[in-house]
PDB file of N, CA and C and ligand atoms in Angstrom:
ATOM      1  N   GLY A   9     -30.213 -19.376 -81.967  1.00  0.00           N
ATOM      2  CA  GLY A   9     -30.474 -18.761 -83.282  1.00  0.00           C
ATOM      3  C   GLY A   9     -30.249 -17.280 -83.236  1.00  0.00           C
ATOM      4  N   GLY A  10     -29.889 -16.765 -84.383  1.00  0.00           N
ATOM      5  CA  GLY A  10     -29.687 -15.311 -84.448  1.00  0.00           C
ATOM      6  C   GLY A  10     -28.509 -14.859 -83.606  1.00  0.00           C
ATOM      7  N   GLY A  11     -27.618 -15.843 -83.236  1.00  0.00           N
ATOM      8  CA  GLY A  11     -26.429 -15.472 -82.476  1.00  0.00           C
ATOM      9  C   GLY A  11     -26.737 -15.176 -81.004  1.00  0.00           C
ATOM     10  N   ASP A  12     -27.875 -15.618 -80.479  1.00  0.00           N
ATOM     11  CA  ASP A  12     -28.226 -15.337 -79.085  1.00  0.00           C
ATOM     12  C   ASP A  12     -27.767 -16.447 -78.135  1.00  0.00           C
ATOM     13  N   GLY A  13     -27.152 -17.495 -78.701  1.00  0.00           N
ATOM     14  CA  GLY A  13     -26.590 -18.547 -77.879  1.00  0.00           C
ATOM     15  C   GLY A  13     -27.606 -19.556 -77.353  1.00  0.00           C
ATOM     16  N   THR A  14     -28.857 -19.384 -77.628  1.00  0.00           N
ATOM     17  CA  THR A  14     -29.881 -20.281 -77.089  1.00  0.00           C
ATOM     18  C   THR A  14     -30.314 -21.355 -78.072  1.00  0.00           C
ATOM     19  N   GLY A  15     -29.959 -21.171 -79.315  1.00  0.00           N
ATOM     20  CA  GLY A  15     -30.450 -22.094 -80.330  1.00  0.00           C
ATOM     21  C   GLY A  15     -31.867 -21.771 -80.750  1.00  0.00           C
ATOM     22  N   ALA A  16     -32.466 -20.773 -80.139  1.00  0.00           N
ATOM     23  CA  ALA A  16     -33.830 -20.378 -80.518  1.00  0.00           C
ATOM     24  C   ALA A  16     -33.829 -19.647 -81.853  1.00  0.00           C
ATOM     25  N   ALA A  17     -34.914 -19.740 -82.531  1.00  0.00           N
ATOM     26  CA  ALA A  17     -35.054 -19.039 -83.807  1.00  0.00           C
ATOM     27  C   ALA A  17     -35.335 -17.566 -83.544  1.00  0.00           C
ATOM     28  N   VAL A  18     -34.423 -16.737 -83.949  1.00  0.00           N
ATOM     29  CA  VAL A  18     -34.602 -15.291 -83.768  1.00  0.00           C
ATOM     30  C   VAL A  18     -34.561 -14.626 -85.127  1.00  0.00           C
ATOM     31  N   ILE A  19     -35.582 -13.903 -85.427  1.00  0.00           N
ATOM     32  CA  ILE A  19     -35.635 -13.185 -86.703  1.00  0.00           C
ATOM     33  C   ILE A  19     -35.191 -11.746 -86.476  1.00  0.00           C
ATOM     34  N   THR A  20     -34.147 -11.393 -87.150  1.00  0.00           N
ATOM     35  CA  THR A  20     -33.652 -10.013 -87.039  1.00  0.00           C
ATOM     36  C   THR A  20     -34.014  -9.264 -88.302  1.00  0.00           C
ATOM     37  N   LYS A  21     -34.891  -8.296 -88.148  1.00  0.00           N
ATOM     38  CA  LYS A  21     -35.303  -7.500 -89.312  1.00  0.00           C
ATOM     39  C   LYS A  21     -34.664  -6.116 -89.205  1.00  0.00           C
ATOM     40  N   THR A  22     -33.886  -5.767 -90.207  1.00  0.00           N
ATOM     41  CA  THR A  22     -33.286  -4.425 -90.210  1.00  0.00           C
ATOM     42  C   THR A  22     -33.865  -3.619 -91.359  1.00  0.00           C
ATOM     43  N   LYS A  23     -34.316  -2.449 -91.009  1.00  0.00           N
ATOM     44  CA  LYS A  23     -34.858  -1.530 -92.020  1.00  0.00           C
ATOM     45  C   LYS A  23     -33.710  -0.755 -92.632  1.00  0.00           C
ATOM     46  N   PRO A  24     -33.528  -0.857 -93.915  1.00  0.00           N
ATOM     47  CA  PRO A  24     -32.433  -0.082 -94.523  1.00  0.00           C
ATOM     48  C   PRO A  24     -32.741   1.415 -94.469  1.00  0.00           C
ATOM     49  N   VAL A  25     -31.864   2.155 -93.843  1.00  0.00           N
ATOM     50  CA  VAL A  25     -32.050   3.595 -93.701  1.00  0.00           C
ATOM     51  C   VAL A  25     -31.012   4.310 -94.554  1.00  0.00           C
ATOM     52  N   THR A  26     -31.477   4.885 -95.661  1.00  0.00           N
ATOM     53  CA  THR A  26     -30.551   5.624 -96.519  1.00  0.00           C
ATOM     54  C   THR A  26     -30.688   7.109 -96.211  1.00  0.00           C
ATOM     55  N   LYS A  27     -29.583   7.732 -95.844  1.00  0.00           N
ATOM     56  CA  LYS A  27     -29.617   9.143 -95.479  1.00  0.00           C
ATOM     57  C   LYS A  27     -29.304  10.006 -96.690  1.00  0.00           C
ATOM     58  N   ARG A  28     -30.268  10.789 -97.062  1.00  0.00           N
ATOM     59  CA  ARG A  28     -30.124  11.671 -98.218  1.00  0.00           C
ATOM     60  C   ARG A  28     -29.596  13.017 -97.735  1.00  0.00           C
ATOM     61  N   PRO A  29     -28.406  13.413 -98.167  1.00  0.00           N
ATOM     62  CA  PRO A  29     -27.864  14.687 -97.670  1.00  0.00           C
ATOM     63  C   PRO A  29     -28.659  15.861 -98.240  1.00  0.00           C
ATOM     64  N   LYS A  30     -28.814  16.901 -97.444  1.00  0.00           N
ATOM     65  CA  LYS A  30     -29.421  18.137 -97.965  1.00  0.00           C
ATOM     66  C   LYS A  30     -28.531  18.683 -99.069  1.00  0.00           C
ATOM     67  N   LEU A  31     -29.163  19.296-100.055  1.00  0.00           N
ATOM     68  CA  LEU A  31     -28.403  19.871-101.168  1.00  0.00           C
ATOM     69  C   LEU A  31     -28.529  21.393-101.159  1.00  0.00           C
ATOM     70  N   TYR A  32     -27.490  22.014-101.642  1.00  0.00           N
ATOM     71  CA  TYR A  32     -27.412  23.481-101.634  1.00  0.00           C
ATOM     72  C   TYR A  32     -27.079  24.008-103.027  1.00  0.00           C
ATOM     73  N   ARG A  33     -27.809  25.034-103.405  1.00  0.00           N
ATOM     74  CA  ARG A  33     -27.584  25.729-104.661  1.00  0.00           C
ATOM     75  C   ARG A  33     -26.499  26.783-104.437  1.00  0.00           C
ATOM     76  N   VAL A  34     -25.508  26.833-105.328  1.00  0.00           N
ATOM     77  CA  VAL A  34     -24.525  27.921-105.280  1.00  0.00           C
ATOM     78  C   VAL A  34     -24.890  28.921-106.373  1.00  0.00           C
ATOM     79  N   LEU A  35     -25.019  30.174-105.979  1.00  0.00           N
ATOM     80  CA  LEU A  35     -25.494  31.229-106.875  1.00  0.00           C
ATOM     81  C   LEU A  35     -24.459  32.328-107.057  1.00  0.00           C
ATOM     82  N   LEU A  36     -24.432  32.894-108.244  1.00  0.00           N
ATOM     83  CA  LEU A  36     -23.652  34.107-108.487  1.00  0.00           C
ATOM     84  C   LEU A  36     -24.638  35.263-108.583  1.00  0.00           C
ATOM     85  N   LEU A  37     -24.233  36.409-108.049  1.00  0.00           N
ATOM     86  CA  LEU A  37     -25.068  37.612-108.093  1.00  0.00           C
ATOM     87  C   LEU A  37     -24.471  38.612-109.074  1.00  0.00           C
ATOM     88  N   ASN A  38     -25.334  39.323-109.750  1.00  0.00           N
ATOM     89  CA  ASN A  38     -24.850  40.328-110.698  1.00  0.00           C
ATOM     90  C   ASN A  38     -24.343  41.573-109.964  1.00  0.00           C
ATOM     91  N   ASP A  39     -23.451  42.286-110.593  1.00  0.00           N
ATOM     92  CA  ASP A  39     -23.045  43.624-110.154  1.00  0.00           C
ATOM     93  C   ASP A  39     -22.645  44.398-111.402  1.00  0.00           C
ATOM     94  N   ASP A  40     -22.376  45.682-111.246  1.00  0.00           N
ATOM     95  CA  ASP A  40     -22.102  46.531-112.422  1.00  0.00           C
ATOM     96  C   ASP A  40     -20.621  46.574-112.808  1.00  0.00           C
ATOM     97  N   TYR A  41     -19.736  45.968-112.015  1.00  0.00           N
ATOM     98  CA  TYR A  41     -18.299  46.207-112.184  1.00  0.00           C
ATOM     99  C   TYR A  41     -17.461  44.989-112.551  1.00  0.00           C
ATOM    100  N   THR A  42     -17.845  43.815-112.093  1.00  0.00           N
ATOM    101  CA  THR A  42     -17.027  42.632-112.391  1.00  0.00           C
ATOM    102  C   THR A  42     -17.052  42.366-113.898  1.00  0.00           C
ATOM    103  N   PRO A  43     -15.882  42.253-114.523  1.00  0.00           N
ATOM    104  CA  PRO A  43     -15.847  42.007-115.972  1.00  0.00           C
ATOM    105  C   PRO A  43     -16.493  40.667-116.332  1.00  0.00           C
ATOM    106  N   MET A  44     -17.213  40.656-117.447  1.00  0.00           N
ATOM    107  CA  MET A  44     -17.845  39.416-117.918  1.00  0.00           C
ATOM    108  C   MET A  44     -16.822  38.293-118.058  1.00  0.00           C
ATOM    109  N   GLU A  45     -15.633  38.629-118.575  1.00  0.00           N
ATOM    110  CA  GLU A  45     -14.596  37.616-118.776  1.00  0.00           C
ATOM    111  C   GLU A  45     -14.164  36.986-117.452  1.00  0.00           C
ATOM    112  N   PHE A  46     -14.135  37.781-116.398  1.00  0.00           N
ATOM    113  CA  PHE A  46     -13.750  37.258-115.077  1.00  0.00           C
ATOM    114  C   PHE A  46     -14.793  36.257-114.577  1.00  0.00           C
ATOM    115  N   VAL A  47     -16.063  36.570-114.766  1.00  0.00           N
ATOM    116  CA  VAL A  47     -17.147  35.673-114.318  1.00  0.00           C
ATOM    117  C   VAL A  47     -17.076  34.354-115.092  1.00  0.00           C
ATOM    118  N   ILE A  48     -16.795  34.450-116.381  1.00  0.00           N
ATOM    119  CA  ILE A  48     -16.640  33.233-117.189  1.00  0.00           C
ATOM    120  C   ILE A  48     -15.487  32.393-116.650  1.00  0.00           C
ATOM    121  N   GLU A  49     -14.382  33.047-116.293  1.00  0.00           N
ATOM    122  CA  GLU A  49     -13.242  32.298-115.751  1.00  0.00           C
ATOM    123  C   GLU A  49     -13.598  31.619-114.433  1.00  0.00           C
ATOM    124  N   VAL A  50     -14.352  32.313-113.593  1.00  0.00           N
ATOM    125  CA  VAL A  50     -14.797  31.735-112.313  1.00  0.00           C
ATOM    126  C   VAL A  50     -15.613  30.459-112.556  1.00  0.00           C
ATOM    127  N   LEU A  51     -16.527  30.531-113.509  1.00  0.00           N
ATOM    128  CA  LEU A  51     -17.401  29.383-113.788  1.00  0.00           C
ATOM    129  C   LEU A  51     -16.611  28.213-114.375  1.00  0.00           C
ATOM    130  N   GLU A  52     -15.610  28.509-115.181  1.00  0.00           N
ATOM    131  CA  GLU A  52     -14.754  27.454-115.733  1.00  0.00           C
ATOM    132  C   GLU A  52     -13.879  26.841-114.640  1.00  0.00           C
ATOM    133  N   ARG A  53     -13.277  27.701-113.823  1.00  0.00           N
ATOM    134  CA  ARG A  53     -12.276  27.276-112.859  1.00  0.00           C
ATOM    135  C   ARG A  53     -12.876  26.533-111.673  1.00  0.00           C
ATOM    136  N   PHE A  54     -13.988  27.058-111.118  1.00  0.00           N
ATOM    137  CA  PHE A  54     -14.516  26.509-109.860  1.00  0.00           C
ATOM    138  C   PHE A  54     -15.759  25.641-110.049  1.00  0.00           C
ATOM    139  N   PHE A  55     -16.422  25.766-111.214  1.00  0.00           N
ATOM    140  CA  PHE A  55     -17.646  24.997-111.406  1.00  0.00           C
ATOM    141  C   PHE A  55     -17.560  24.069-112.618  1.00  0.00           C
ATOM    142  N   ASN A  56     -16.343  23.941-113.156  1.00  0.00           N
ATOM    143  CA  ASN A  56     -16.068  22.967-114.226  1.00  0.00           C
ATOM    144  C   ASN A  56     -16.990  23.125-115.445  1.00  0.00           C
ATOM    145  N   LYS A  57     -17.321  24.364-115.751  1.00  0.00           N
ATOM    146  CA  LYS A  57     -18.139  24.617-116.945  1.00  0.00           C
ATOM    147  C   LYS A  57     -17.227  24.781-118.160  1.00  0.00           C
ATOM    148  N   ASP A  58     -17.718  24.363-119.326  1.00  0.00           N
ATOM    149  CA  ASP A  58     -16.955  24.664-120.545  1.00  0.00           C
ATOM    150  C   ASP A  58     -17.262  26.115-120.938  1.00  0.00           C
ATOM    151  N   ARG A  59     -16.549  26.594-121.939  1.00  0.00           N
ATOM    152  CA  ARG A  59     -16.651  28.012-122.331  1.00  0.00           C
ATOM    153  C   ARG A  59     -18.114  28.411-122.634  1.00  0.00           C
ATOM    154  N   ASP A  60     -18.818  27.586-123.388  1.00  0.00           N
ATOM    155  CA  ASP A  60     -20.203  27.892-123.782  1.00  0.00           C
ATOM    156  C   ASP A  60     -21.136  27.893-122.570  1.00  0.00           C
ATOM    157  N   GLY A  61     -20.975  26.890-121.712  1.00  0.00           N
ATOM    158  CA  GLY A  61     -21.813  26.795-120.510  1.00  0.00           C
ATOM    159  C   GLY A  61     -21.570  27.963-119.576  1.00  0.00           C
ATOM    160  N   ALA A  62     -20.300  28.320-119.409  1.00  0.00           N
ATOM    161  CA  ALA A  62     -19.924  29.432-118.525  1.00  0.00           C
ATOM    162  C   ALA A  62     -20.485  30.745-119.066  1.00  0.00           C
ATOM    163  N   THR A  63     -20.376  30.947-120.374  1.00  0.00           N
ATOM    164  CA  THR A  63     -20.887  32.176-120.993  1.00  0.00           C
ATOM    165  C   THR A  63     -22.402  32.274-120.821  1.00  0.00           C
ATOM    166  N   HIS A  64     -23.090  31.147-120.991  1.00  0.00           N
ATOM    167  CA  HIS A  64     -24.554  31.100-120.850  1.00  0.00           C
ATOM    168  C   HIS A  64     -24.974  31.506-119.434  1.00  0.00           C
ATOM    169  N   ILE A  65     -24.313  30.943-118.434  1.00  0.00           N
ATOM    170  CA  ILE A  65     -24.663  31.259-117.033  1.00  0.00           C
ATOM    171  C   ILE A  65     -24.334  32.716-116.729  1.00  0.00           C
ATOM    172  N   MET A  66     -23.149  33.178-117.170  1.00  0.00           N
ATOM    173  CA  MET A  66     -22.761  34.569-116.925  1.00  0.00           C
ATOM    174  C   MET A  66     -23.803  35.534-117.499  1.00  0.00           C
ATOM    175  N   LEU A  67     -24.240  35.281-118.735  1.00  0.00           N
ATOM    176  CA  LEU A  67     -25.225  36.176-119.373  1.00  0.00           C
ATOM    177  C   LEU A  67     -26.578  36.095-118.656  1.00  0.00           C
ATOM    178  N   HIS A  68     -26.921  34.901-118.175  1.00  0.00           N
ATOM    179  CA  HIS A  68     -28.160  34.748-117.401  1.00  0.00           C
ATOM    180  C   HIS A  68     -28.096  35.624-116.146  1.00  0.00           C
ATOM    181  N   VAL A  69     -26.974  35.582-115.443  1.00  0.00           N
ATOM    182  CA  VAL A  69     -26.823  36.397-114.225  1.00  0.00           C
ATOM    183  C   VAL A  69     -26.849  37.881-114.583  1.00  0.00           C
ATOM    184  N   HIS A  70     -26.163  38.234-115.640  1.00  0.00           N
ATOM    185  CA  HIS A  70     -26.111  39.636-116.098  1.00  0.00           C
ATOM    186  C   HIS A  70     -27.522  40.167-116.364  1.00  0.00           C
ATOM    187  N   HIS A  71     -28.372  39.365-116.958  1.00  0.00           N
ATOM    188  CA  HIS A  71     -29.719  39.817-117.343  1.00  0.00           C
ATOM    189  C   HIS A  71     -30.764  39.622-116.254  1.00  0.00           C
ATOM    190  N   ASN A  72     -30.576  38.642-115.377  1.00  0.00           N
ATOM    191  CA  ASN A  72     -31.608  38.300-114.384  1.00  0.00           C
ATOM    192  C   ASN A  72     -31.215  38.640-112.938  1.00  0.00           C
ATOM    193  N   GLY A  73     -29.950  38.995-112.738  1.00  0.00           N
ATOM    194  CA  GLY A  73     -29.527  39.397-111.389  1.00  0.00           C
ATOM    195  C   GLY A  73     -28.952  38.291-110.546  1.00  0.00           C
ATOM    196  N   VAL A  74     -29.308  37.059-110.883  1.00  0.00           N
ATOM    197  CA  VAL A  74     -28.830  35.908-110.106  1.00  0.00           C
ATOM    198  C   VAL A  74     -28.887  34.667-110.993  1.00  0.00           C
ATOM    199  N   GLY A  75     -27.994  33.713-110.738  1.00  0.00           N
ATOM    200  CA  GLY A  75     -28.009  32.480-111.513  1.00  0.00           C
ATOM    201  C   GLY A  75     -27.299  31.352-110.792  1.00  0.00           C
ATOM    202  N   GLU A  76     -27.680  30.125-111.155  1.00  0.00           N
ATOM    203  CA  GLU A  76     -27.166  28.923-110.491  1.00  0.00           C
ATOM    204  C   GLU A  76     -25.876  28.419-111.134  1.00  0.00           C
ATOM    205  N   CYS A  77     -24.874  28.190-110.295  1.00  0.00           N
ATOM    206  CA  CYS A  77     -23.593  27.629-110.767  1.00  0.00           C
ATOM    207  C   CYS A  77     -23.555  26.129-110.611  1.00  0.00           C
ATOM    208  N   GLY A  78     -24.288  25.605-109.629  1.00  0.00           N
ATOM    209  CA  GLY A  78     -24.280  24.168-109.383  1.00  0.00           C
ATOM    210  C   GLY A  78     -24.998  23.840-108.090  1.00  0.00           C
ATOM    211  N   ILE A  79     -25.199  22.541-107.854  1.00  0.00           N
ATOM    212  CA  ILE A  79     -25.893  22.054-106.658  1.00  0.00           C
ATOM    213  C   ILE A  79     -24.993  21.024-105.989  1.00  0.00           C
ATOM    214  N   TYR A  80     -24.731  21.230-104.685  1.00  0.00           N
ATOM    215  CA  TYR A  80     -23.724  20.437-103.986  1.00  0.00           C
ATOM    216  C   TYR A  80     -24.172  20.143-102.556  1.00  0.00           C
ATOM    217  N   THR A  81     -23.482  19.209-101.932  1.00  0.00           N
ATOM    218  CA  THR A  81     -23.662  19.001-100.499  1.00  0.00           C
ATOM    219  C   THR A  81     -23.074  20.211 -99.763  1.00  0.00           C
ATOM    220  N   TYR A  82     -23.408  20.335 -98.476  1.00  0.00           N
ATOM    221  CA  TYR A  82     -23.067  21.541 -97.713  1.00  0.00           C
ATOM    222  C   TYR A  82     -21.576  21.891 -97.789  1.00  0.00           C
ATOM    223  N   GLU A  83     -20.726  20.927 -97.494  1.00  0.00           N
ATOM    224  CA  GLU A  83     -19.276  21.211 -97.428  1.00  0.00           C
ATOM    225  C   GLU A  83     -18.708  21.635 -98.772  1.00  0.00           C
ATOM    226  N   VAL A  84     -19.158  20.966 -99.828  1.00  0.00           N
ATOM    227  CA  VAL A  84     -18.665  21.309-101.168  1.00  0.00           C
ATOM    228  C   VAL A  84     -19.150  22.696-101.559  1.00  0.00           C
ATOM    229  N   ALA A  85     -20.435  22.976-101.307  1.00  0.00           N
ATOM    230  CA  ALA A  85     -20.996  24.290-101.645  1.00  0.00           C
ATOM    231  C   ALA A  85     -20.256  25.395-100.895  1.00  0.00           C
ATOM    232  N   GLU A  86     -20.005  25.173 -99.611  1.00  0.00           N
ATOM    233  CA  GLU A  86     -19.306  26.149 -98.779  1.00  0.00           C
ATOM    234  C   GLU A  86     -17.896  26.405 -99.317  1.00  0.00           C
ATOM    235  N   THR A  87     -17.226  25.343 -99.737  1.00  0.00           N
ATOM    236  CA  THR A  87     -15.876  25.470-100.298  1.00  0.00           C
ATOM    237  C   THR A  87     -15.906  26.291-101.587  1.00  0.00           C
ATOM    238  N   LYS A  88     -16.879  26.029-102.449  1.00  0.00           N
ATOM    239  CA  LYS A  88     -16.993  26.784-103.715  1.00  0.00           C
ATOM    240  C   LYS A  88     -17.193  28.273-103.429  1.00  0.00           C
ATOM    241  N   VAL A  89     -18.100  28.590-102.496  1.00  0.00           N
ATOM    242  CA  VAL A  89     -18.379  29.992-102.162  1.00  0.00           C
ATOM    243  C   VAL A  89     -17.103  30.675-101.675  1.00  0.00           C
ATOM    244  N   THR A  90     -16.387  30.017-100.788  1.00  0.00           N
ATOM    245  CA  THR A  90     -15.139  30.592-100.243  1.00  0.00           C
ATOM    246  C   THR A  90     -14.105  30.780-101.346  1.00  0.00           C
ATOM    247  N   GLN A  91     -13.968  29.793-102.218  1.00  0.00           N
ATOM    248  CA  GLN A  91     -12.987  29.892-103.309  1.00  0.00           C
ATOM    249  C   GLN A  91     -13.310  31.072-104.228  1.00  0.00           C
ATOM    250  N   VAL A  92     -14.583  31.222-104.576  1.00  0.00           N
ATOM    251  CA  VAL A  92     -14.981  32.306-105.477  1.00  0.00           C
ATOM    252  C   VAL A  92     -14.779  33.664-104.793  1.00  0.00           C
ATOM    253  N   MET A  93     -15.209  33.773-103.529  1.00  0.00           N
ATOM    254  CA  MET A  93     -15.086  35.053-102.819  1.00  0.00           C
ATOM    255  C   MET A  93     -13.608  35.443-102.640  1.00  0.00           C
ATOM    256  N   ASP A  94     -12.762  34.481-102.350  1.00  0.00           N
ATOM    257  CA  ASP A  94     -11.314  34.747-102.203  1.00  0.00           C
ATOM    258  C   ASP A  94     -10.713  35.188-103.543  1.00  0.00           C
ATOM    259  N   PHE A  95     -11.109  34.495-104.618  1.00  0.00           N
ATOM    260  CA  PHE A  95     -10.580  34.791-105.954  1.00  0.00           C
ATOM    261  C   PHE A  95     -11.023  36.199-106.393  1.00  0.00           C
ATOM    262  N   ALA A  96     -12.291  36.543-106.138  1.00  0.00           N
ATOM    263  CA  ALA A  96     -12.809  37.873-106.509  1.00  0.00           C
ATOM    264  C   ALA A  96     -12.103  38.961-105.706  1.00  0.00           C
ATOM    265  N   ARG A  97     -11.926  38.734-104.414  1.00  0.00           N
ATOM    266  CA  ARG A  97     -11.258  39.720-103.560  1.00  0.00           C
ATOM    267  C   ARG A  97      -9.820  39.935-104.019  1.00  0.00           C
ATOM    268  N   LYS A  98      -9.140  38.838-104.328  1.00  0.00           N
ATOM    269  CA  LYS A  98      -7.746  38.904-104.792  1.00  0.00           C
ATOM    270  C   LYS A  98      -7.622  39.788-106.033  1.00  0.00           C
ATOM    271  N   HIS A  99      -8.643  39.749-106.891  1.00  0.00           N
ATOM    272  CA  HIS A  99      -8.618  40.549-108.129  1.00  0.00           C
ATOM    273  C   HIS A  99      -9.388  41.858-107.985  1.00  0.00           C
ATOM    274  N   GLN A 100      -9.808  42.146-106.764  1.00  0.00           N
ATOM    275  CA  GLN A 100     -10.493  43.399-106.435  1.00  0.00           C
ATOM    276  C   GLN A 100     -11.768  43.604-107.244  1.00  0.00           C
ATOM    277  N   HIS A 101     -12.517  42.508-107.422  1.00  0.00           N
ATOM    278  CA  HIS A 101     -13.837  42.593-108.050  1.00  0.00           C
ATOM    279  C   HIS A 101     -14.907  42.375-106.973  1.00  0.00           C
ATOM    280  N   PRO A 102     -16.053  43.063-107.133  1.00  0.00           N
ATOM    281  CA  PRO A 102     -17.100  42.960-106.098  1.00  0.00           C
ATOM    282  C   PRO A 102     -18.023  41.749-106.250  1.00  0.00           C
ATOM    283  N   LEU A 103     -17.659  40.826-107.115  1.00  0.00           N
ATOM    284  CA  LEU A 103     -18.488  39.640-107.379  1.00  0.00           C
ATOM    285  C   LEU A 103     -18.915  38.949-106.077  1.00  0.00           C
ATOM    286  N   GLN A 104     -20.196  38.621-105.990  1.00  0.00           N
ATOM    287  CA  GLN A 104     -20.743  37.944-104.812  1.00  0.00           C
ATOM    288  C   GLN A 104     -21.233  36.550-105.184  1.00  0.00           C
ATOM    289  N   CYS A 105     -20.880  35.579-104.340  1.00  0.00           N
ATOM    290  CA  CYS A 105     -21.295  34.192-104.509  1.00  0.00           C
ATOM    291  C   CYS A 105     -21.924  33.730-103.199  1.00  0.00           C
ATOM    292  N   VAL A 106     -23.109  33.130-103.281  1.00  0.00           N
ATOM    293  CA  VAL A 106     -23.808  32.691-102.067  1.00  0.00           C
ATOM    294  C   VAL A 106     -24.353  31.278-102.260  1.00  0.00           C
ATOM    295  N   MET A 107     -24.755  30.665-101.150  1.00  0.00           N
ATOM    296  CA  MET A 107     -25.397  29.347-101.220  1.00  0.00           C
ATOM    297  C   MET A 107     -26.740  29.401-100.525  1.00  0.00           C
ATOM    298  N   GLU A 108     -27.681  28.538-100.978  1.00  0.00           N
ATOM    299  CA  GLU A 108     -28.991  28.451-100.327  1.00  0.00           C
ATOM    300  C   GLU A 108     -29.443  27.008-100.346  1.00  0.00           C
ATOM    301  N   GLU A 109     -30.159  26.621 -99.290  1.00  0.00           N
ATOM    302  CA  GLU A 109     -30.684  25.269 -99.229  1.00  0.00           C
ATOM    303  C   GLU A 109     -31.678  25.097-100.369  1.00  0.00           C
ATOM    304  N   LYS A 110     -31.582  23.928-101.023  1.00  0.00           N
ATOM    305  CA  LYS A 110     -32.424  23.696-102.201  1.00  0.00           C
ATOM    306  C   LYS A 110     -33.864  23.378-101.797  1.00  0.00           C
TER     307      LYS A 110
HETATM  308  N1  LIG B 202     -22.824  42.924-115.042  1.00  0.00           N
HETATM  309  C1  LIG B 202     -21.396  42.713-115.258  1.00  0.00           C
HETATM  310  C2  LIG B 202     -20.929  43.632-116.378  1.00  0.00           C
HETATM  311  O1  LIG B 202     -21.739  44.218-117.085  1.00  0.00           O
HETATM  312  C3  LIG B 202     -21.079  41.261-115.633  1.00  0.00           C
HETATM  313  C4  LIG B 202     -21.415  40.301-114.536  1.00  0.00           C
HETATM  314  C5  LIG B 202     -22.060  39.105-114.826  1.00  0.00           C
HETATM  315  C6  LIG B 202     -21.053  40.546-113.222  1.00  0.00           C
HETATM  316  C7  LIG B 202     -22.338  38.175-113.839  1.00  0.00           C
HETATM  317  C8  LIG B 202     -21.330  39.631-112.198  1.00  0.00           C
HETATM  318  O2  LIG B 202     -22.224  37.518-111.549  1.00  0.00           O
HETATM  319  C9  LIG B 202     -21.969  38.446-112.527  1.00  0.00           C
HETATM  320  N2  LIG B 202     -19.617  43.760-116.536  1.00  0.00           N
END
């Protein structure tokens, strides 16, 4: 039984183990120089926000100093941060994007 070759009754109990990945918040930080329109484009391009959603987050960051762009697994969050930082550098804006464990 149970594939042990003896014909004996073997009970195999398996505990289902579901692994929940850690999640990370991706944040934009305010600064005095990055144009509002550029931040809106970043949110549309890299975080799939529509115009209204992107504008709302941008204004939140502008007024509060920091704001959430999205919540992702580690690799995705890391990719978003790199994409935003590369895009900002390419356009010579000081925009900062960071991630933190949720
Ligand atoms: N504070 C910037 C300005 O007045 C706009 C801005 C918003 C910059 C959000 C960065 O993450 C940011 N032009």
